[in-house]
């Protein structure tokens, strides 16, 4: 275990097993479709890479970078798009892949935006769901794990851009971010 970790929350094996299970649910629902997977960078990149390799239908892959700076503030306004998808999504089935839902700001706005652009359907797959932190009305269609309000790192998730490459989800020691 990394010395900055308090403890491991989800092991490599737990992640692998659950992601396979969730991929099977997606496989059932999208068996006759060709969805566009929209991976929200950077956090979702490891999860997305593992998830889509367990999908059996043809998929297209797109990436977005968005800013959730507005989260939680009264005048949050619209989502800031730093990198957009590179094709027209009109009439397409979209599956947004996220690493974590916190306040729900990012996904509430992103889902609305993609529907506004004419997406036929927009579903959400998330690795982690911090229900206790929710401020916006967003419920993932596929969720791997509900987690408590802890500072999680690894498997794509960072603190100051570090720890994304850990193969498990760990809880960051308080001393690391409080020092
Ligand atoms: C995280 C996460 C979601 C968002 C969730 O991204 O990947 O996009 O925050 O928070 P919300 O539900 O309160 O909107 P972050 O801004 O940390 O970027 P990163 O994925 O590049 O680390």
Tab-separated table of C-alpha atoms and ligand atoms in Angstrom:
chain	number	residue	atom	x	y	z
A	1	UNK	CA	0.000	0.000	0.000
A	2	UNK	CA	1.207	3.544	-0.745
A	3	UNK	CA	2.503	5.230	2.433
A	4	UNK	CA	0.135	8.203	1.928
A	5	UNK	CA	-2.864	5.857	2.126
A	6	UNK	CA	-4.775	5.486	5.377
A	7	UNK	CA	-6.270	2.247	4.121
A	8	UNK	CA	-7.423	0.527	0.958
A	9	UNK	CA	-11.137	1.045	0.343
A	10	UNK	CA	-11.489	-1.091	-2.795
A	11	UNK	CA	-8.931	-3.669	-3.845
A	12	UNK	CA	-7.917	-4.436	-7.415
A	13	UNK	CA	-9.951	-7.622	-7.248
A	14	UNK	CA	-13.075	-5.896	-5.913
A	15	UNK	CA	-12.826	-3.310	-8.681
A	16	UNK	CA	-12.331	-5.929	-11.358
A	17	UNK	CA	-15.245	-8.083	-10.217
A	18	UNK	CA	-17.716	-5.229	-9.848
A	19	UNK	CA	-16.761	-3.537	-13.115
A	20	UNK	CA	-17.401	-6.822	-14.937
A	21	UNK	CA	-20.837	-7.059	-13.296
A	22	UNK	CA	-21.735	-3.509	-14.307
A	23	UNK	CA	-20.431	-4.081	-17.850
A	24	UNK	CA	-22.831	-7.025	-18.112
A	25	UNK	CA	-25.760	-4.740	-17.240
A	26	UNK	CA	-24.661	-2.314	-19.957
A	27	UNK	CA	-24.238	-5.207	-22.398
A	28	UNK	CA	-27.833	-6.267	-21.810
A	29	UNK	CA	-29.292	-2.793	-22.206
A	30	UNK	CA	-27.216	-1.826	-25.259
A	31	UNK	CA	-27.014	-5.189	-27.032
A	32	UNK	CA	-28.504	-3.867	-30.283
A	33	UNK	CA	-27.031	-0.373	-30.132
A	34	UNK	CA	-23.756	1.390	-30.951
A	35	UNK	CA	-23.387	3.915	-28.151
A	36	UNK	CA	-20.852	6.708	-27.933
A	37	UNK	CA	-18.835	6.345	-24.748
A	38	UNK	CA	-17.956	9.794	-23.399
A	39	UNK	CA	-15.126	9.479	-20.903
A	40	UNK	CA	-14.752	12.507	-18.651
A	41	UNK	CA	-11.052	13.200	-18.202
A	42	UNK	CA	-8.947	12.832	-16.334
A	43	UNK	CA	-10.371	10.783	-13.491
A	44	UNK	CA	-12.371	8.279	-15.526
A	45	UNK	CA	-9.591	7.153	-17.850
A	46	UNK	CA	-8.567	3.974	-16.001
A	47	UNK	CA	-12.134	2.951	-15.196
A	48	UNK	CA	-13.247	3.617	-18.761
A	49	UNK	CA	-10.372	1.605	-20.209
A	50	UNK	CA	-11.317	-1.394	-18.082
A	51	UNK	CA	-15.075	-1.029	-18.501
A	52	UNK	CA	-15.143	-0.808	-22.288
A	53	UNK	CA	-12.964	-3.891	-22.660
A	54	UNK	CA	-15.807	-5.860	-21.070
A	55	UNK	CA	-18.439	-4.428	-23.409
A	56	UNK	CA	-19.595	-6.695	-26.186
A	57	UNK	CA	-21.396	-4.236	-28.479
A	58	UNK	CA	-19.584	-1.882	-30.876
A	59	UNK	CA	-18.837	1.480	-29.259
A	60	UNK	CA	-17.359	4.788	-30.291
A	61	UNK	CA	-15.052	6.544	-27.854
A	62	UNK	CA	-14.960	10.268	-27.129
A	63	UNK	CA	-13.389	12.366	-24.377
A	64	UNK	CA	-14.382	15.554	-22.624
A	65	UNK	CA	-12.617	17.748	-20.104
A	66	UNK	CA	-14.948	19.867	-18.022
A	67	UNK	CA	-14.485	22.129	-15.070
A	68	UNK	CA	-16.579	21.742	-11.953
A	69	UNK	CA	-15.302	24.923	-10.329
A	70	UNK	CA	-18.831	26.225	-10.067
A	71	UNK	CA	-19.897	23.315	-7.912
A	72	UNK	CA	-21.778	24.255	-4.794
A	73	UNK	CA	-21.848	27.976	-5.406
A	74	UNK	CA	-25.072	29.871	-5.884
A	75	UNK	CA	-23.960	31.544	-9.100
A	76	UNK	CA	-22.395	28.373	-10.478
A	77	UNK	CA	-23.665	29.105	-13.977
A	78	UNK	CA	-22.869	26.679	-16.734
A	79	UNK	CA	-20.308	23.973	-16.956
A	80	UNK	CA	-16.984	25.063	-18.420
A	81	UNK	CA	-16.013	22.815	-21.337
A	82	UNK	CA	-12.234	22.643	-21.691
A	83	UNK	CA	-12.225	19.877	-24.287
A	84	UNK	CA	-15.271	18.820	-26.239
A	85	UNK	CA	-16.340	15.682	-28.131
A	86	UNK	CA	-15.125	15.646	-31.716
A	87	UNK	CA	-18.248	14.501	-33.527
A	88	UNK	CA	-21.908	15.318	-33.881
A	89	UNK	CA	-23.952	13.476	-31.252
A	90	UNK	CA	-27.360	14.281	-32.716
A	91	UNK	CA	-29.552	11.170	-32.574
A	92	UNK	CA	-26.871	9.119	-30.810
A	93	UNK	CA	-27.054	7.009	-27.660
A	94	UNK	CA	-24.508	8.382	-25.190
A	95	UNK	CA	-22.961	6.666	-22.193
A	96	UNK	CA	-21.080	9.112	-19.968
A	97	UNK	CA	-18.321	7.402	-17.972
A	98	UNK	CA	-17.299	9.116	-14.731
A	99	UNK	CA	-15.003	8.143	-11.892
A	100	UNK	CA	-17.001	9.828	-9.138
A	101	UNK	CA	-20.209	11.743	-8.550
A	102	UNK	CA	-19.889	14.213	-5.724
A	103	UNK	CA	-22.273	17.203	-5.696
A	104	UNK	CA	-23.674	16.081	-9.056
A	105	UNK	CA	-22.964	19.487	-10.634
A	106	UNK	CA	-20.812	18.128	-13.443
A	107	UNK	CA	-23.187	15.414	-14.557
A	108	UNK	CA	-26.400	17.398	-14.118
A	109	UNK	CA	-25.020	20.051	-16.457
A	110	UNK	CA	-23.311	17.666	-18.844
A	111	UNK	CA	-26.369	15.493	-19.278
A	112	UNK	CA	-28.524	18.559	-19.990
A	113	UNK	CA	-25.963	19.820	-22.498
A	114	UNK	CA	-25.764	16.540	-24.428
A	115	UNK	CA	-29.554	16.258	-24.556
A	116	UNK	CA	-29.757	19.859	-25.778
A	117	UNK	CA	-27.399	18.906	-28.583
A	118	UNK	CA	-29.878	16.280	-29.703
A	119	UNK	CA	-28.553	13.063	-28.159
A	120	UNK	CA	-31.188	10.349	-28.418
A	121	UNK	CA	-30.389	9.091	-24.914
A	122	UNK	CA	-27.831	9.897	-22.231
A	123	UNK	CA	-26.970	7.282	-19.604
A	124	UNK	CA	-24.429	7.637	-16.819
A	125	UNK	CA	-21.975	5.029	-15.581
A	126	UNK	CA	-19.959	5.895	-12.505
A	127	UNK	CA	-17.332	4.017	-10.591
A	128	UNK	CA	-17.986	5.774	-7.278
A	129	UNK	CA	-21.060	7.528	-5.934
A	130	UNK	CA	-20.808	9.840	-2.901
A	131	UNK	CA	-24.508	10.067	-2.157
A	132	UNK	CA	-24.064	12.120	1.031
A	133	UNK	CA	-22.539	14.991	-0.958
A	134	UNK	CA	-25.305	15.314	-3.540
A	135	UNK	CA	-26.643	18.821	-4.212
A	136	UNK	CA	-27.959	18.355	-7.735
A	137	UNK	CA	-30.652	15.939	-8.796
A	138	UNK	CA	-28.616	13.315	-10.572
A	139	UNK	CA	-28.850	9.542	-10.235
A	140	UNK	CA	-26.400	7.297	-12.124
A	141	UNK	CA	-27.949	4.653	-14.366
A	142	UNK	CA	-25.091	2.298	-13.500
A	143	UNK	CA	-23.087	2.638	-10.311
A	144	UNK	CA	-20.247	0.405	-9.205
A	145	UNK	CA	-19.883	1.495	-5.563
A	146	UNK	CA	-21.622	3.830	-3.112
A	147	UNK	CA	-18.942	5.293	-0.859
A	148	UNK	CA	-18.800	7.429	2.277
A	149	UNK	CA	-17.585	11.021	2.192
A	150	UNK	CA	-13.864	10.200	2.367
A	151	UNK	CA	-10.916	11.577	0.375
A	152	UNK	CA	-10.362	8.804	-2.147
A	153	UNK	CA	-7.400	8.389	-4.470
A	154	UNK	CA	-6.149	5.865	-6.990
A	155	UNK	CA	-7.524	4.081	-10.050
A	156	UNK	CA	-7.704	7.445	-11.846
A	157	UNK	CA	-8.512	9.648	-8.867
A	158	UNK	CA	-5.968	12.204	-7.735
A	159	UNK	CA	-4.879	14.607	-5.055
A	160	UNK	CA	-2.901	17.472	-6.637
A	161	UNK	CA	-2.666	15.326	-9.788
A	162	UNK	CA	-0.792	12.515	-7.978
A	163	UNK	CA	-1.913	8.942	-7.134
A	164	UNK	CA	-3.999	8.358	-10.283
A	165	UNK	CA	-1.847	5.338	-11.174
A	166	UNK	CA	-2.485	3.357	-7.993
A	167	UNK	CA	-4.271	0.142	-9.018
A	168	UNK	CA	-6.730	0.287	-6.075
A	169	UNK	CA	-8.948	2.927	-4.442
A	170	UNK	CA	-7.390	4.155	-1.214
A	171	UNK	CA	-8.283	6.693	1.438
A	172	UNK	CA	-5.754	9.512	1.612
A	173	UNK	CA	-4.184	10.229	4.988
A	174	UNK	CA	-5.456	13.496	6.464
A	175	UNK	CA	-1.870	14.545	7.189
A	176	UNK	CA	-1.178	14.670	3.439
A	177	UNK	CA	-3.830	17.254	2.603
A	178	UNK	CA	-3.932	19.090	5.895
A	179	UNK	CA	-0.204	19.765	6.079
B	1	LIG	C1	-14.185	15.134	-10.501
B	1	LIG	C2	-14.946	13.952	-11.094
B	1	LIG	C3	-16.176	14.590	-11.654
B	1	LIG	C4	-16.425	15.732	-10.705
B	1	LIG	C5	-17.454	15.308	-9.710
B	1	LIG	O1	-13.400	15.713	-11.487
B	1	LIG	O2	-14.201	13.291	-12.080
B	1	LIG	O3	-15.986	15.064	-12.968
B	1	LIG	O4	-15.202	16.026	-10.041
B	1	LIG	O5	-17.811	16.358	-8.871
B	1	LIG	P1	-19.283	16.962	-8.844
B	1	LIG	O6	-20.273	15.843	-8.810
B	1	LIG	O7	-19.276	17.773	-7.572
B	1	LIG	O8	-19.447	17.832	-10.044
B	1	LIG	P2	-12.210	16.724	-11.185
B	1	LIG	O9	-12.727	18.130	-11.349
B	1	LIG	O10	-11.584	16.381	-9.866
B	1	LIG	O11	-11.204	16.457	-12.382
B	1	LIG	P3	-10.294	15.168	-12.731
B	1	LIG	O12	-11.229	14.070	-13.149
B	1	LIG	O13	-9.433	15.644	-13.869
B	1	LIG	O14	-9.479	14.808	-11.500
